[in-house]
JSON list of C-alpha atoms in Angstrom, two decimals:
[
{"chain": "T", "resi": 1301, "resn": "MET", "atom": "CA", "xyz": [67.78, 71.29, 120.35]},
{"chain": "T", "resi": 1302, "resn": "THR", "atom": "CA", "xyz": [68.54, 72.52, 117.09]},
{"chain": "T", "resi": 1303, "resn": "SER", "atom": "CA", "xyz": [67.03, 69.81, 114.35]},
{"chain": "T", "resi": 1304, "resn": "GLY", "atom": "CA", "xyz": [69.75, 70.01, 111.58]},
{"chain": "T", "resi": 1305, "resn": "LYS", "atom": "CA", "xyz": [67.04, 71.46, 109.59]},
{"chain": "T", "resi": 1306, "resn": "SER", "atom": "CA", "xyz": [66.63, 74.45, 111.13]},
{"chain": "T", "resi": 1307, "resn": "ALA", "atom": "CA", "xyz": [70.45, 75.12, 111.44]},
{"chain": "T", "resi": 1308, "resn": "CYS", "atom": "CA", "xyz": [70.29, 74.33, 108.07]},
{"chain": "T", "resi": 1309, "resn": "ARG", "atom": "CA", "xyz": [68.18, 77.59, 107.60]},
{"chain": "T", "resi": 1310, "resn": "THR", "atom": "CA", "xyz": [69.85, 79.62, 109.96]},
{"chain": "T", "resi": 1311, "resn": "TRP", "atom": "CA", "xyz": [73.18, 79.51, 108.71]},
{"chain": "T", "resi": 1312, "resn": "ARG", "atom": "CA", "xyz": [71.69, 79.92, 104.93]},
{"chain": "T", "resi": 1313, "resn": "THR", "atom": "CA", "xyz": [69.95, 83.01, 105.93]},
{"chain": "T", "resi": 1314, "resn": "ARG", "atom": "CA", "xyz": [73.03, 84.20, 107.34]},
{"chain": "T", "resi": 1315, "resn": "ARG", "atom": "CA", "xyz": [74.59, 87.22, 105.68]},
{"chain": "T", "resi": 1316, "resn": "PHE", "atom": "CA", "xyz": [78.56, 86.12, 104.44]},
{"chain": "T", "resi": 1317, "resn": "SER", "atom": "CA", "xyz": [80.62, 89.00, 104.64]},
{"chain": "T", "resi": 1318, "resn": "TYR", "atom": "CA", "xyz": [84.29, 88.77, 102.89]},
{"chain": "T", "resi": 1319, "resn": "ASP", "atom": "CA", "xyz": [86.73, 90.95, 104.36]},
{"chain": "T", "resi": 1320, "resn": "GLY", "atom": "CA", "xyz": [89.59, 89.98, 102.88]},
{"chain": "T", "resi": 1321, "resn": "ARG", "atom": "CA", "xyz": [92.22, 91.38, 101.05]},
{"chain": "T", "resi": 1322, "resn": "TYR", "atom": "CA", "xyz": [91.30, 90.08, 98.12]},
{"chain": "T", "resi": 1323, "resn": "GLY", "atom": "CA", "xyz": [88.13, 91.69, 97.87]},
{"chain": "T", "resi": 1324, "resn": "CYS", "atom": "CA", "xyz": [89.66, 95.14, 98.14]},
{"chain": "T", "resi": 1325, "resn": "GLU", "atom": "CA", "xyz": [91.07, 98.25, 96.44]},
{"chain": "T", "resi": 1326, "resn": "LYS", "atom": "CA", "xyz": [92.85, 101.04, 98.14]},
{"chain": "T", "resi": 1327, "resn": "LYS", "atom": "CA", "xyz": [91.44, 104.38, 96.80]},
{"chain": "T", "resi": 1328, "resn": "SER", "atom": "CA", "xyz": [93.76, 106.83, 95.27]},
{"chain": "T", "resi": 1329, "resn": "ARG", "atom": "CA", "xyz": [93.70, 110.23, 97.79]},
{"chain": "T", "resi": 1330, "resn": "ALA", "atom": "CA", "xyz": [90.68, 112.63, 96.67]},
{"chain": "T", "resi": 1331, "resn": "GLY", "atom": "CA", "xyz": [91.00, 116.10, 95.62]},
{"chain": "T", "resi": 1332, "resn": "TYR", "atom": "CA", "xyz": [90.55, 118.06, 92.60]},
{"chain": "T", "resi": 1333, "resn": "LEU", "atom": "CA", "xyz": [93.52, 119.52, 91.86]},
{"chain": "T", "resi": 1334, "resn": "THR", "atom": "CA", "xyz": [93.77, 121.08, 87.56]},
{"chain": "T", "resi": 1335, "resn": "GLU", "atom": "CA", "xyz": [97.47, 120.08, 86.80]},
{"chain": "T", "resi": 1336, "resn": "GLU", "atom": "CA", "xyz": [98.31, 123.41, 86.87]},
{"chain": "T", "resi": 1337, "resn": "GLU", "atom": "CA", "xyz": [97.74, 123.97, 90.39]},
{"chain": "T", "resi": 1338, "resn": "MET", "atom": "CA", "xyz": [99.30, 120.02, 90.43]},
{"chain": "T", "resi": 1339, "resn": "LEU", "atom": "CA", "xyz": [101.91, 121.53, 89.28]},
{"chain": "T", "resi": 1340, "resn": "ALA", "atom": "CA", "xyz": [101.97, 124.39, 91.34]},
{"chain": "T", "resi": 1341, "resn": "GLU", "atom": "CA", "xyz": [101.87, 122.60, 94.54]},
{"chain": "T", "resi": 1342, "resn": "ALA", "atom": "CA", "xyz": [104.85, 120.14, 93.58]},
{"chain": "T", "resi": 1343, "resn": "ALA", "atom": "CA", "xyz": [107.15, 123.89, 93.24]},
{"chain": "T", "resi": 1344, "resn": "ASP", "atom": "CA", "xyz": [105.81, 125.22, 96.17]},
{"chain": "T", "resi": 1345, "resn": "PHE", "atom": "CA", "xyz": [106.63, 122.55, 98.01]},
{"chain": "T", "resi": 1346, "resn": "VAL", "atom": "CA", "xyz": [110.64, 122.78, 97.19]},
{"chain": "T", "resi": 1347, "resn": "GLY", "atom": "CA", "xyz": [110.54, 126.46, 97.51]},
{"chain": "T", "resi": 1348, "resn": "ALA", "atom": "CA", "xyz": [110.61, 126.36, 93.61]},
{"chain": "T", "resi": 1349, "resn": "GLN", "atom": "CA", "xyz": [109.48, 128.26, 90.56]},
{"chain": "T", "resi": 1350, "resn": "PRO", "atom": "CA", "xyz": [106.90, 126.39, 88.49]},
{"chain": "T", "resi": 1351, "resn": "GLU", "atom": "CA", "xyz": [109.33, 126.12, 85.42]},
{"chain": "T", "resi": 1352, "resn": "GLU", "atom": "CA", "xyz": [111.39, 124.76, 86.33]},
{"chain": "T", "resi": 1353, "resn": "LEU", "atom": "CA", "xyz": [110.44, 122.13, 87.57]},
{"chain": "T", "resi": 1354, "resn": "THR", "atom": "CA", "xyz": [110.81, 118.67, 85.56]},
{"chain": "T", "resi": 1355, "resn": "LEU", "atom": "CA", "xyz": [107.68, 116.52, 84.49]},
{"chain": "T", "resi": 1356, "resn": "LEU", "atom": "CA", "xyz": [108.66, 112.44, 84.24]},
{"chain": "T", "resi": 1357, "resn": "TYR", "atom": "CA", "xyz": [105.92, 110.91, 83.77]},
{"chain": "T", "resi": 1358, "resn": "ARG", "atom": "CA", "xyz": [101.69, 111.02, 83.73]},
{"chain": "T", "resi": 1359, "resn": "TYR", "atom": "CA", "xyz": [100.20, 107.82, 85.94]},
{"chain": "T", "resi": 1360, "resn": "GLU", "atom": "CA", "xyz": [97.16, 106.37, 84.02]},
{"chain": "T", "resi": 1361, "resn": "GLY", "atom": "CA", "xyz": [93.91, 106.89, 87.07]},
{"chain": "T", "resi": 1362, "resn": "ASN", "atom": "CA", "xyz": [91.62, 109.29, 87.67]},
{"chain": "T", "resi": 1363, "resn": "ASP", "atom": "CA", "xyz": [93.79, 110.59, 90.13]},
{"chain": "T", "resi": 1364, "resn": "CYS", "atom": "CA", "xyz": [96.03, 112.28, 87.51]},
{"chain": "T", "resi": 1365, "resn": "ARG", "atom": "CA", "xyz": [99.08, 111.60, 88.90]},
{"chain": "T", "resi": 1366, "resn": "ARG", "atom": "CA", "xyz": [102.58, 113.03, 87.87]},
{"chain": "T", "resi": 1367, "resn": "CYS", "atom": "CA", "xyz": [106.09, 112.52, 89.10]},
{"chain": "T", "resi": 1368, "resn": "TYR", "atom": "CA", "xyz": [108.03, 115.48, 88.90]},
{"chain": "T", "resi": 1369, "resn": "ARG", "atom": "CA", "xyz": [111.84, 116.09, 89.24]},
{"chain": "T", "resi": 1370, "resn": "TYR", "atom": "CA", "xyz": [113.61, 119.59, 90.81]},
{"chain": "T", "resi": 1371, "resn": "GLU", "atom": "CA", "xyz": [117.07, 119.40, 91.17]},
{"chain": "T", "resi": 1372, "resn": "ASP", "atom": "CA", "xyz": [117.73, 116.33, 92.94]},
{"chain": "T", "resi": 1373, "resn": "CYS", "atom": "CA", "xyz": [114.33, 116.06, 94.54]},
{"chain": "T", "resi": 1374, "resn": "PHE", "atom": "CA", "xyz": [111.71, 113.36, 92.60]},
{"chain": "T", "resi": 1375, "resn": "LEU", "atom": "CA", "xyz": [108.08, 114.39, 93.64]},
{"chain": "T", "resi": 1376, "resn": "CYS", "atom": "CA", "xyz": [104.83, 112.36, 92.24]},
{"chain": "T", "resi": 1377, "resn": "VAL", "atom": "CA", "xyz": [101.69, 114.91, 93.54]},
{"chain": "T", "resi": 1378, "resn": "SER", "atom": "CA", "xyz": [97.96, 113.94, 92.63]},
{"chain": "T", "resi": 1379, "resn": "ARG", "atom": "CA", "xyz": [94.37, 115.88, 92.65]},
{"chain": "T", "resi": 1380, "resn": "ALA", "atom": "CA", "xyz": [95.14, 116.01, 95.86]},
{"chain": "T", "resi": 1381, "resn": "GLY", "atom": "CA", "xyz": [98.56, 117.52, 96.89]},
{"chain": "T", "resi": 1382, "resn": "VAL", "atom": "CA", "xyz": [101.87, 116.48, 97.05]},
{"chain": "T", "resi": 1383, "resn": "ASP", "atom": "CA", "xyz": [101.98, 112.26, 98.01]},
{"chain": "T", "resi": 1384, "resn": "SER", "atom": "CA", "xyz": [105.84, 111.86, 98.53]},
{"chain": "T", "resi": 1385, "resn": "MET", "atom": "CA", "xyz": [108.92, 113.57, 97.91]},
{"chain": "T", "resi": 1386, "resn": "ALA", "atom": "CA", "xyz": [112.44, 112.11, 97.74]},
{"chain": "T", "resi": 1387, "resn": "GLN", "atom": "CA", "xyz": [115.76, 113.50, 97.41]},
{"chain": "T", "resi": 1388, "resn": "SER", "atom": "CA", "xyz": [118.37, 111.07, 95.78]},
{"chain": "T", "resi": 1389, "resn": "ARG", "atom": "CA", "xyz": [121.63, 113.40, 97.20]},
{"chain": "T", "resi": 1390, "resn": "LEU", "atom": "CA", "xyz": [124.16, 110.44, 99.59]},
{"chain": "T", "resi": 1391, "resn": "VAL", "atom": "CA", "xyz": [123.75, 111.95, 103.25]},
{"chain": "T", "resi": 1392, "resn": "GLU", "atom": "CA", "xyz": [127.71, 111.74, 104.48]},
{"chain": "T", "resi": 1393, "resn": "GLU", "atom": "CA", "xyz": [127.52, 113.55, 107.64]},
{"chain": "T", "resi": 1394, "resn": "ALA", "atom": "CA", "xyz": [125.36, 114.47, 110.68]},
{"chain": "T", "resi": 1395, "resn": "ARG", "atom": "CA", "xyz": [125.19, 117.52, 112.00]},
{"chain": "T", "resi": 1396, "resn": "ILE", "atom": "CA", "xyz": [122.50, 117.91, 114.09]},
{"chain": "T", "resi": 1397, "resn": "ASP", "atom": "CA", "xyz": [120.59, 115.64, 116.43]},
{"chain": "T", "resi": 1398, "resn": "PRO", "atom": "CA", "xyz": [117.60, 113.79, 116.30]},
{"chain": "T", "resi": 1399, "resn": "ALA", "atom": "CA", "xyz": [116.11, 115.90, 118.51]},
{"chain": "T", "resi": 1400, "resn": "GLU", "atom": "CA", "xyz": [116.50, 119.87, 115.92]},
{"chain": "T", "resi": 1401, "resn": "ALA", "atom": "CA", "xyz": [115.46, 117.50, 113.27]},
{"chain": "T", "resi": 1402, "resn": "ARG", "atom": "CA", "xyz": [112.15, 116.35, 115.69]},
{"chain": "T", "resi": 1403, "resn": "LYS", "atom": "CA", "xyz": [111.11, 119.50, 115.21]},
{"chain": "T", "resi": 1404, "resn": "ILE", "atom": "CA", "xyz": [112.44, 120.31, 111.71]},
{"chain": "T", "resi": 1405, "resn": "ALA", "atom": "CA", "xyz": [109.55, 116.87, 110.35]},
{"chain": "T", "resi": 1406, "resn": "GLU", "atom": "CA", "xyz": [107.06, 118.14, 113.51]},
{"chain": "T", "resi": 1407, "resn": "ASP", "atom": "CA", "xyz": [107.66, 121.71, 112.41]},
{"chain": "T", "resi": 1408, "resn": "PHE", "atom": "CA", "xyz": [107.34, 121.00, 108.43]},
{"chain": "T", "resi": 1409, "resn": "LEU", "atom": "CA", "xyz": [104.25, 119.11, 109.23]},
{"chain": "T", "resi": 1410, "resn": "ALA", "atom": "CA", "xyz": [102.00, 121.36, 111.34]},
{"chain": "T", "resi": 1411, "resn": "ALA", "atom": "CA", "xyz": [102.87, 124.11, 108.54]},
{"chain": "T", "resi": 1412, "resn": "ARG", "atom": "CA", "xyz": [101.63, 122.21, 105.85]},
{"chain": "T", "resi": 1413, "resn": "GLY", "atom": "CA", "xyz": [98.11, 121.20, 108.29]},
{"chain": "T", "resi": 1414, "resn": "PHE", "atom": "CA", "xyz": [98.23, 117.49, 109.98]},
{"chain": "T", "resi": 1415, "resn": "ASP", "atom": "CA", "xyz": [96.66, 117.85, 112.86]},
{"chain": "T", "resi": 1416, "resn": "ALA", "atom": "CA", "xyz": [96.34, 115.67, 115.71]},
{"chain": "T", "resi": 1417, "resn": "LEU", "atom": "CA", "xyz": [99.21, 113.22, 115.15]},
{"chain": "T", "resi": 1418, "resn": "SER", "atom": "CA", "xyz": [101.33, 110.93, 117.50]},
{"chain": "T", "resi": 1419, "resn": "PRO", "atom": "CA", "xyz": [104.86, 109.46, 116.72]},
{"chain": "T", "resi": 1420, "resn": "ALA", "atom": "CA", "xyz": [104.69, 106.33, 116.31]},
{"chain": "T", "resi": 1421, "resn": "GLY", "atom": "CA", "xyz": [108.56, 105.00, 115.29]},
{"chain": "T", "resi": 1422, "resn": "GLU", "atom": "CA", "xyz": [111.87, 106.94, 114.70]},
{"chain": "T", "resi": 1423, "resn": "GLU", "atom": "CA", "xyz": [115.38, 105.39, 112.72]},
{"chain": "T", "resi": 1424, "resn": "ASN", "atom": "CA", "xyz": [118.44, 107.28, 112.93]},
{"chain": "T", "resi": 1425, "resn": "SER", "atom": "CA", "xyz": [120.72, 105.66, 110.34]},
{"chain": "T", "resi": 1426, "resn": "GLY", "atom": "CA", "xyz": [123.33, 108.00, 111.39]},
{"chain": "T", "resi": 1427, "resn": "THR", "atom": "CA", "xyz": [122.77, 110.67, 108.81]},
{"chain": "T", "resi": 1428, "resn": "VAL", "atom": "CA", "xyz": [119.17, 110.64, 108.47]},
{"chain": "T", "resi": 1429, "resn": "LEU", "atom": "CA", "xyz": [116.37, 110.77, 110.78]},
{"chain": "T", "resi": 1430, "resn": "SER", "atom": "CA", "xyz": [113.35, 109.23, 109.79]},
{"chain": "T", "resi": 1431, "resn": "LEU", "atom": "CA", "xyz": [109.83, 109.49, 111.15]},
{"chain": "T", "resi": 1432, "resn": "ARG", "atom": "CA", "xyz": [106.09, 107.68, 111.01]},
{"chain": "T", "resi": 1433, "resn": "TYR", "atom": "CA", "xyz": [103.58, 110.30, 112.63]},
{"chain": "T", "resi": 1434, "resn": "CYS", "atom": "CA", "xyz": [99.61, 108.36, 112.57]},
{"chain": "T", "resi": 1435, "resn": "ALA", "atom": "CA", "xyz": [96.00, 109.61, 113.25]},
{"chain": "T", "resi": 1436, "resn": "SER", "atom": "CA", "xyz": [95.00, 109.61, 116.47]},
{"chain": "T", "resi": 1437, "resn": "GLN", "atom": "CA", "xyz": [90.78, 109.72, 117.55]},
{"chain": "T", "resi": 1438, "resn": "ASP", "atom": "CA", "xyz": [88.79, 108.58, 120.71]},
{"chain": "T", "resi": 1439, "resn": "GLY", "atom": "CA", "xyz": [92.00, 108.25, 122.01]},
{"chain": "T", "resi": 1440, "resn": "ALA", "atom": "CA", "xyz": [93.41, 105.35, 119.55]},
{"chain": "T", "resi": 1441, "resn": "ASP", "atom": "CA", "xyz": [96.30, 106.01, 117.27]},
{"chain": "T", "resi": 1442, "resn": "CYS", "atom": "CA", "xyz": [95.22, 104.56, 114.12]},
{"chain": "T", "resi": 1443, "resn": "PRO", "atom": "CA", "xyz": [98.89, 103.43, 113.29]},
{"chain": "T", "resi": 1444, "resn": "GLU", "atom": "CA", "xyz": [98.21, 102.38, 109.77]},
{"chain": "T", "resi": 1445, "resn": "ASN", "atom": "CA", "xyz": [96.59, 106.67, 108.67]},
{"chain": "T", "resi": 1446, "resn": "CYS", "atom": "CA", "xyz": [100.27, 107.35, 108.76]},
{"chain": "T", "resi": 1447, "resn": "VAL", "atom": "CA", "xyz": [102.52, 109.92, 107.42]},
{"chain": "T", "resi": 1448, "resn": "ARG", "atom": "CA", "xyz": [106.14, 108.70, 107.09]},
{"chain": "T", "resi": 1449, "resn": "LEU", "atom": "CA", "xyz": [109.09, 112.24, 105.96]},
{"chain": "T", "resi": 1450, "resn": "ALA", "atom": "CA", "xyz": [113.21, 111.41, 107.03]},
{"chain": "T", "resi": 1451, "resn": "VAL", "atom": "CA", "xyz": [115.32, 114.71, 107.74]},
{"chain": "T", "resi": 1452, "resn": "ALA", "atom": "CA", "xyz": [118.60, 115.18, 106.60]},
{"chain": "T", "resi": 1453, "resn": "LEU", "atom": "CA", "xyz": [120.51, 114.85, 109.55]},
{"chain": "T", "resi": 1454, "resn": "ASP", "atom": "CA", "xyz": [123.69, 117.04, 107.00]},
{"chain": "T", "resi": 1455, "resn": "ASP", "atom": "CA", "xyz": [121.99, 120.55, 106.79]},
{"chain": "T", "resi": 1456, "resn": "GLY", "atom": "CA", "xyz": [117.74, 119.46, 108.13]},
{"chain": "T", "resi": 1457, "resn": "SER", "atom": "CA", "xyz": [116.50, 119.50, 105.10]},
{"chain": "T", "resi": 1458, "resn": "ILE", "atom": "CA", "xyz": [113.34, 117.21, 104.35]},
{"chain": "T", "resi": 1459, "resn": "TYR", "atom": "CA", "xyz": [115.08, 113.82, 102.84]},
{"chain": "T", "resi": 1460, "resn": "SER", "atom": "CA", "xyz": [111.85, 112.30, 101.48]},
{"chain": "T", "resi": 1461, "resn": "TYR", "atom": "CA", "xyz": [108.09, 112.05, 102.78]},
{"chain": "T", "resi": 1462, "resn": "ASN", "atom": "CA", "xyz": [105.06, 109.56, 102.09]},
{"chain": "T", "resi": 1463, "resn": "ALA", "atom": "CA", "xyz": [101.16, 110.66, 102.85]},
{"chain": "T", "resi": 1464, "resn": "GLU", "atom": "CA", "xyz": [100.20, 108.02, 100.34]},
{"chain": "T", "resi": 1465, "resn": "ASP", "atom": "CA", "xyz": [98.61, 106.00, 104.14]},
{"chain": "T", "resi": 1466, "resn": "TYR", "atom": "CA", "xyz": [97.07, 109.58, 105.25]},
{"chain": "T", "resi": 1467, "resn": "CYS", "atom": "CA", "xyz": [93.51, 110.30, 105.46]},
{"chain": "T", "resi": 1468, "resn": "SER", "atom": "CA", "xyz": [92.45, 113.05, 107.30]},
{"chain": "T", "resi": 1469, "resn": "GLU", "atom": "CA", "xyz": [88.47, 112.01, 107.45]},
{"chain": "T", "resi": 1470, "resn": "LYS", "atom": "CA", "xyz": [87.36, 110.35, 110.59]},
{"chain": "T", "resi": 1471, "resn": "ALA", "atom": "CA", "xyz": [87.16, 106.28, 110.49]},
{"chain": "T", "resi": 1472, "resn": "ALA", "atom": "CA", "xyz": [82.77, 105.27, 110.52]},
{"chain": "T", "resi": 1473, "resn": "VAL", "atom": "CA", "xyz": [83.84, 102.80, 114.39]},
{"chain": "T", "resi": 1474, "resn": "SER", "atom": "CA", "xyz": [81.82, 103.08, 117.09]},
{"chain": "T", "resi": 1475, "resn": "TRP", "atom": "CA", "xyz": [83.32, 101.19, 121.17]},
{"chain": "T", "resi": 1476, "resn": "SER", "atom": "CA", "xyz": [80.46, 99.15, 121.23]},
{"chain": "T", "resi": 1477, "resn": "VAL", "atom": "CA", "xyz": [83.42, 96.37, 123.53]},
{"chain": "T", "resi": 1478, "resn": "ASP", "atom": "CA", "xyz": [84.29, 98.37, 127.22]},
{"chain": "T", "resi": 1479, "resn": "GLU", "atom": "CA", "xyz": [88.17, 96.78, 127.50]},
{"chain": "T", "resi": 1480, "resn": "GLU", "atom": "CA", "xyz": [87.32, 94.65, 130.55]},
{"chain": "T", "resi": 1481, "resn": "SER", "atom": "CA", "xyz": [84.85, 92.92, 128.45]},
{"chain": "T", "resi": 1482, "resn": "ALA", "atom": "CA", "xyz": [87.37, 92.54, 125.57]},
{"chain": "T", "resi": 1483, "resn": "ARG", "atom": "CA", "xyz": [90.05, 91.01, 128.13]},
{"chain": "T", "resi": 1484, "resn": "GLN", "atom": "CA", "xyz": [87.99, 87.75, 128.28]},
{"chain": "T", "resi": 1485, "resn": "ALA", "atom": "CA", "xyz": [88.71, 87.10, 124.74]},
{"chain": "T", "resi": 1486, "resn": "LEU", "atom": "CA", "xyz": [92.55, 86.28, 125.94]},
{"chain": "T", "resi": 1487, "resn": "PRO", "atom": "CA", "xyz": [94.16, 82.80, 125.39]},
{"chain": "T", "resi": 1488, "resn": "GLU", "atom": "CA", "xyz": [95.01, 81.63, 128.50]},
{"chain": "T", "resi": 1489, "resn": "GLY", "atom": "CA", "xyz": [97.89, 81.77, 130.59]},
{"chain": "T", "resi": 1490, "resn": "LEU", "atom": "CA", "xyz": [98.89, 85.65, 128.74]},
{"chain": "T", "resi": 1491, "resn": "SER", "atom": "CA", "xyz": [100.33, 88.01, 131.40]},
{"chain": "T", "resi": 1492, "resn": "VAL", "atom": "CA", "xyz": [99.16, 91.51, 130.33]},
{"chain": "T", "resi": 1493, "resn": "ARG", "atom": "CA", "xyz": [101.61, 93.94, 130.65]},
{"chain": "T", "resi": 1494, "resn": "GLU", "atom": "CA", "xyz": [100.13, 96.78, 128.45]},
{"chain": "T", "resi": 1495, "resn": "THR", "atom": "CA", "xyz": [97.03, 97.95, 126.23]},
{"chain": "T", "resi": 1496, "resn": "ARG", "atom": "CA", "xyz": [96.19, 100.11, 124.35]},
{"chain": "T", "resi": 1497, "resn": "LYS", "atom": "CA", "xyz": [93.28, 101.48, 122.12]},
{"chain": "T", "resi": 1498, "resn": "LEU", "atom": "CA", "xyz": [94.01, 100.92, 118.34]},
{"chain": "T", "resi": 1499, "resn": "ILE", "atom": "CA", "xyz": [92.27, 101.76, 115.13]},
{"chain": "T", "resi": 1500, "resn": "CYS", "atom": "CA", "xyz": [93.61, 98.84, 112.78]},
{"chain": "T", "resi": 1501, "resn": "LYS", "atom": "CA", "xyz": [92.50, 98.52, 109.57]},
{"chain": "T", "resi": 1502, "resn": "SER", "atom": "CA", "xyz": [90.90, 94.73, 108.04]},
{"chain": "T", "resi": 1503, "resn": "GLU", "atom": "CA", "xyz": [92.48, 92.83, 105.15]},
{"chain": "T", "resi": 1504, "resn": "GLY", "atom": "CA", "xyz": [90.05, 94.41, 103.39]},
{"chain": "T", "resi": 1505, "resn": "LEU", "atom": "CA", "xyz": [91.34, 97.44, 104.66]},
{"chain": "T", "resi": 1506, "resn": "ARG", "atom": "CA", "xyz": [88.43, 98.29, 107.39]},
{"chain": "T", "resi": 1507, "resn": "ASP", "atom": "CA", "xyz": [89.25, 100.66, 109.84]},
{"chain": "T", "resi": 1508, "resn": "VAL", "atom": "CA", "xyz": [88.03, 98.19, 113.02]},
{"chain": "T", "resi": 1509, "resn": "PRO", "atom": "CA", "xyz": [88.60, 99.55, 116.66]},
{"chain": "T", "resi": 1510, "resn": "CYS", "atom": "CA", "xyz": [90.74, 96.95, 118.48]},
{"chain": "T", "resi": 1511, "resn": "TYR", "atom": "CA", "xyz": [91.93, 96.85, 122.52]},
{"chain": "T", "resi": 1512, "resn": "ALA", "atom": "CA", "xyz": [95.45, 95.76, 121.58]},
{"chain": "T", "resi": 1513, "resn": "PHE", "atom": "CA", "xyz": [96.35, 93.49, 124.83]},
{"chain": "T", "resi": 1514, "resn": "PHE", "atom": "CA", "xyz": [100.52, 93.53, 124.71]},
{"chain": "T", "resi": 1515, "resn": "CYS", "atom": "CA", "xyz": [101.11, 90.03, 127.09]},
{"chain": "T", "resi": 1516, "resn": "GLU", "atom": "CA", "xyz": [103.58, 88.02, 127.97]},
{"chain": "T", "resi": 1517, "resn": "ASP", "atom": "CA", "xyz": [103.58, 83.78, 127.39]},
{"chain": "T", "resi": 1518, "resn": "GLY", "atom": "CA", "xyz": [104.33, 81.93, 130.46]},
{"chain": "T", "resi": 1519, "resn": "GLU", "atom": "CA", "xyz": [107.59, 80.72, 128.99]},
{"chain": "T", "resi": 1520, "resn": "GLY", "atom": "CA", "xyz": [108.07, 84.11, 129.09]},
{"chain": "T", "resi": 1521, "resn": "ALA", "atom": "CA", "xyz": [107.21, 85.08, 124.65]},
{"chain": "T", "resi": 1522, "resn": "ASN", "atom": "CA", "xyz": [105.28, 88.04, 123.68]},
{"chain": "T", "resi": 1523, "resn": "VAL", "atom": "CA", "xyz": [102.54, 88.61, 122.26]},
{"chain": "T", "resi": 1524, "resn": "SER", "atom": "CA", "xyz": [99.54, 90.95, 121.07]},
{"chain": "T", "resi": 1525, "resn": "VAL", "atom": "CA", "xyz": [96.64, 90.27, 121.12]},
{"chain": "T", "resi": 1526, "resn": "TYR", "atom": "CA", "xyz": [94.13, 92.64, 119.41]},
{"chain": "T", "resi": 1527, "resn": "VAL", "atom": "CA", "xyz": [90.56, 92.54, 120.30]},
{"chain": "T", "resi": 1528, "resn": "SER", "atom": "CA", "xyz": [87.29, 93.48, 118.06]},
{"chain": "T", "resi": 1529, "resn": "ALA", "atom": "CA", "xyz": [85.70, 96.86, 119.96]},
{"chain": "T", "resi": 1530, "resn": "GLU", "atom": "CA", "xyz": [82.25, 96.04, 118.06]},
{"chain": "T", "resi": 1531, "resn": "THR", "atom": "CA", "xyz": [82.63, 92.36, 118.40]},
{"chain": "T", "resi": 1532, "resn": "GLY", "atom": "CA", "xyz": [84.66, 91.52, 121.56]},
{"chain": "T", "resi": 1533, "resn": "ARG", "atom": "CA", "xyz": [86.54, 88.43, 119.51]},
{"chain": "T", "resi": 1534, "resn": "GLN", "atom": "CA", "xyz": [89.49, 88.13, 119.06]},
{"chain": "T", "resi": 1535, "resn": "PHE", "atom": "CA", "xyz": [90.67, 89.95, 115.71]},
{"chain": "T", "resi": 1536, "resn": "ARG", "atom": "CA", "xyz": [94.63, 89.92, 115.20]},
{"chain": "T", "resi": 1537, "resn": "ILE", "atom": "CA", "xyz": [97.54, 88.25, 116.88]},
{"chain": "T", "resi": 1538, "resn": "ALA", "atom": "CA", "xyz": [100.54, 88.40, 117.33]},
{"chain": "T", "resi": 1539, "resn": "LEU", "atom": "CA", "xyz": [104.19, 87.21, 117.84]},
{"chain": "T", "resi": 1540, "resn": "ALA", "atom": "CA", "xyz": [107.28, 88.89, 118.98]}
]
């Protein structure tokens, strides 16, 4: 039996690590474009000449972000390239179907060098199809490492685009715990319907490899339990 004095010594020598939301700082997307190159990237994005764009804002910070306008398009650009774009026009009528819009979106991403992205959800307003694609690694999707874009269903143009949450670098994770071992961390009384490998973000924006168990409790309610593949402990529980 461990004495109180010995236990106190053990507690004092244990390294404390905080991984919460108040200890993190979201990093800017790294890049080396000059201001002239940023303008050229923005112009190329909308198929215009640099002199046709109007500078609206200069943001403070090391990434030197700029906001430009071209006709009804607004673009935010950093040293890494175009971070986001949105049209302000109203789409009144759908003339193309969602399948064609998805193909437009996927061709758009492929032309800009986005590799190995997986569909991660969509929403159709009737006139605009909004899509989300996430990165994948080690056979796992990275739901928070994603690109969002929308296609106008009248003329098939890219209605909005946002890559601020996307990073092309691989996550530094290790899958130390197998799926069967991870199952041992599930609460009793849950029936597993589906299991997926995911690389999630902690509150402190650290990459965490997880087994996501999509379950049902004894009353038929949906419960999702995420178990860390590094520690074998519960990482997150979501009630649907």
